[in-house]
Amino acid sequence: EADIYQTPRYLVIGTGKKITLECSQTMGHDKMYWYQQDPGMELHLIHYSYGVNSTEKGDLSSESTVSRIRTEHFPLTLESARPSHTSQYLCATESFWRGEADTQYFGPGTRLTVL
Amino acid sequence: SQKIEQNSEALNIQEGKTATLTCNYTNYSPAYLQWYRQDPGRGPVFLLLIRENEKEKRKERLKVTFDTTLKQSLFHITASQPADSATYLCALEDGGGFKTIFGAGTRLFVKA
């Protein structure tokens, strides 16, 4: 089991609120990812990072931001939550090291409901 | 655009039988393909990775094949058990080595 932690696990909030989903890892992996997944659907990449001070946009990034100030921490912020943001948010890590690369380790996810 | 297709219908099999799941892709030339397991309300868990120069890979009761001509991967679970019931996701490197593209998965039910 990978050491990836996501908080909160469940969150119900009202429209227009600013929220930050936390993701932390203890494996020292350089790559980190945020995905959004609706039930029975594929994972959509929101943001990713190659390391400290590196952030890149994925397919669904326009309404959220991320930061990577420390290797172990990769928070995702929604500036103004909307009902369309209701979904499961998954954080993942990946190592650059040969023999471990190309495999992603996922956290347990945050289930977000926006009323 | 890049696309991954997995059977959206659930697969129901009897315990002890072999489950076979299919992953087809278009507009790709991925360097590798992966299979993950996902349980309800949890994050995916990595199972196997197979590279473009490999035809088959095995791990315990799991076997994956990768046919780059057909653009297809088959995932087999032999001697299936009820504990194998889950959703299985196919994932491919996006061709540039920067991102992984995931399929929607196939739900497997193994009946005792």
Short mmCIF file of N, CA and C in Angstrom, two decimals, chain A residues 1 9 35 37 40-43 45 48 50 88 90 102-104 106-108, chain B residues 32 34 36 38 41-44 46 49 51 89 97-100 102-104:
data_model
loop_
_atom_site.label_atom_id
_atom_site.label_comp_id
_atom_site.label_asym_id
_atom_site.label_seq_id
_atom_site.Cartn_x
_atom_site.Cartn_y
_atom_site.Cartn_z
N GLU A 1 0.84 -1.19 0.00
CA GLU A 1 0.00 0.00 0.00
C GLU A 1 0.88 1.25 0.00
N ARG A 9 -11.67 13.18 3.25
CA ARG A 9 -12.14 12.06 2.45
C ARG A 9 -13.51 12.37 1.84
N TYR A 35 -6.47 13.82 -10.51
CA TYR A 35 -7.46 13.34 -11.46
C TYR A 35 -8.86 13.59 -10.91
N GLN A 37 -12.76 11.91 -11.31
CA GLN A 37 -13.43 10.71 -11.81
C GLN A 37 -14.88 10.69 -11.37
N GLY A 40 -18.20 5.25 -12.81
CA GLY A 40 -18.24 4.49 -14.05
C GLY A 40 -17.54 5.14 -15.22
N MET A 41 -16.82 6.21 -14.95
CA MET A 41 -16.17 6.95 -16.04
C MET A 41 -14.66 6.92 -15.90
N GLU A 42 -13.97 7.34 -16.96
CA GLU A 42 -12.52 7.34 -16.94
C GLU A 42 -11.98 8.48 -16.08
N LEU A 43 -10.73 8.38 -15.70
CA LEU A 43 -10.06 9.43 -14.95
C LEU A 43 -9.67 10.55 -15.92
N LEU A 45 -7.31 13.94 -16.22
CA LEU A 45 -6.18 14.62 -15.61
C LEU A 45 -6.47 16.11 -15.45
N TYR A 48 -0.66 18.26 -13.10
CA TYR A 48 0.42 17.39 -12.72
C TYR A 48 1.68 18.20 -12.46
N TYR A 50 6.17 17.76 -12.05
CA TYR A 50 7.37 16.93 -12.18
C TYR A 50 8.28 17.05 -10.96
N GLN A 88 -15.36 12.66 -7.68
CA GLN A 88 -14.29 12.06 -6.88
C GLN A 88 -12.97 12.64 -7.38
N LEU A 90 -8.87 12.28 -7.20
CA LEU A 90 -7.82 11.32 -6.88
C LEU A 90 -6.44 11.94 -7.08
N ASP A 102 6.79 4.89 -14.48
CA ASP A 102 5.63 4.53 -15.29
C ASP A 102 4.53 3.86 -14.48
N THR A 103 4.68 3.73 -13.18
CA THR A 103 3.64 3.17 -12.33
C THR A 103 3.12 4.25 -11.40
N GLN A 104 1.83 4.45 -11.38
CA GLN A 104 1.25 5.47 -10.52
C GLN A 104 0.64 4.83 -9.28
N PHE A 106 -1.97 5.64 -6.18
CA PHE A 106 -3.10 6.53 -5.93
C PHE A 106 -3.43 6.63 -4.44
N GLY A 107 -3.93 7.80 -4.07
CA GLY A 107 -4.49 7.98 -2.74
C GLY A 107 -5.92 7.47 -2.71
N PRO A 108 -6.57 7.54 -1.53
CA PRO A 108 -7.92 7.01 -1.38
C PRO A 108 -9.00 7.87 -2.00
N TYR B 32 3.98 1.79 -23.57
CA TYR B 32 3.61 0.75 -22.61
C TYR B 32 2.12 0.85 -22.32
N GLN B 34 -0.81 -0.39 -19.15
CA GLN B 34 -0.93 -0.84 -17.77
C GLN B 34 -2.35 -1.30 -17.48
N TYR B 36 -4.91 -1.58 -14.02
CA TYR B 36 -5.13 -1.22 -12.62
C TYR B 36 -6.44 -1.86 -12.16
N GLN B 38 -9.62 -1.18 -9.45
CA GLN B 38 -10.25 -0.14 -8.63
C GLN B 38 -11.47 -0.71 -7.92
N GLY B 41 -15.21 3.47 -4.46
CA GLY B 41 -14.84 4.52 -3.53
C GLY B 41 -13.36 4.58 -3.20
N ARG B 42 -12.54 3.82 -3.92
CA ARG B 42 -11.09 3.81 -3.66
C ARG B 42 -10.31 4.24 -4.89
N GLY B 43 -9.03 4.55 -4.70
CA GLY B 43 -8.17 4.86 -5.82
C GLY B 43 -7.71 3.60 -6.54
N PRO B 44 -7.35 3.69 -7.81
CA PRO B 44 -6.85 2.52 -8.54
C PRO B 44 -5.56 1.99 -7.92
N PHE B 46 -2.19 -0.38 -9.02
CA PHE B 46 -1.43 -0.91 -10.15
C PHE B 46 -1.32 -2.43 -10.06
N LEU B 49 2.32 -3.94 -15.87
CA LEU B 49 2.73 -3.07 -16.97
C LEU B 49 3.36 -3.94 -18.05
N ARG B 51 5.31 -3.58 -21.94
CA ARG B 51 5.89 -2.61 -22.87
C ARG B 51 5.65 -3.04 -24.30
N LEU B 89 -9.11 -1.20 -14.88
CA LEU B 89 -8.84 -0.09 -15.79
C LEU B 89 -7.62 -0.39 -16.65
N GLY B 97 5.21 10.34 -23.46
CA GLY B 97 5.91 9.97 -22.23
C GLY B 97 5.62 10.86 -21.05
N PHE B 98 4.64 11.75 -21.20
CA PHE B 98 4.39 12.69 -20.12
C PHE B 98 3.14 12.35 -19.31
N LYS B 99 2.15 11.77 -19.95
CA LYS B 99 0.89 11.53 -19.26
C LYS B 99 0.42 10.11 -19.53
N THR B 100 -0.46 9.64 -18.62
CA THR B 100 -1.11 8.35 -18.78
C THR B 100 -2.59 8.60 -19.05
N PHE B 102 -6.34 6.96 -19.13
CA PHE B 102 -7.06 5.83 -18.54
C PHE B 102 -8.36 5.56 -19.28
N GLY B 103 -8.70 4.28 -19.41
CA GLY B 103 -10.01 3.89 -19.89
C GLY B 103 -11.03 3.96 -18.76
N ALA B 104 -12.31 3.80 -19.12
CA ALA B 104 -13.38 3.89 -18.12
C ALA B 104 -13.49 2.62 -17.29
#
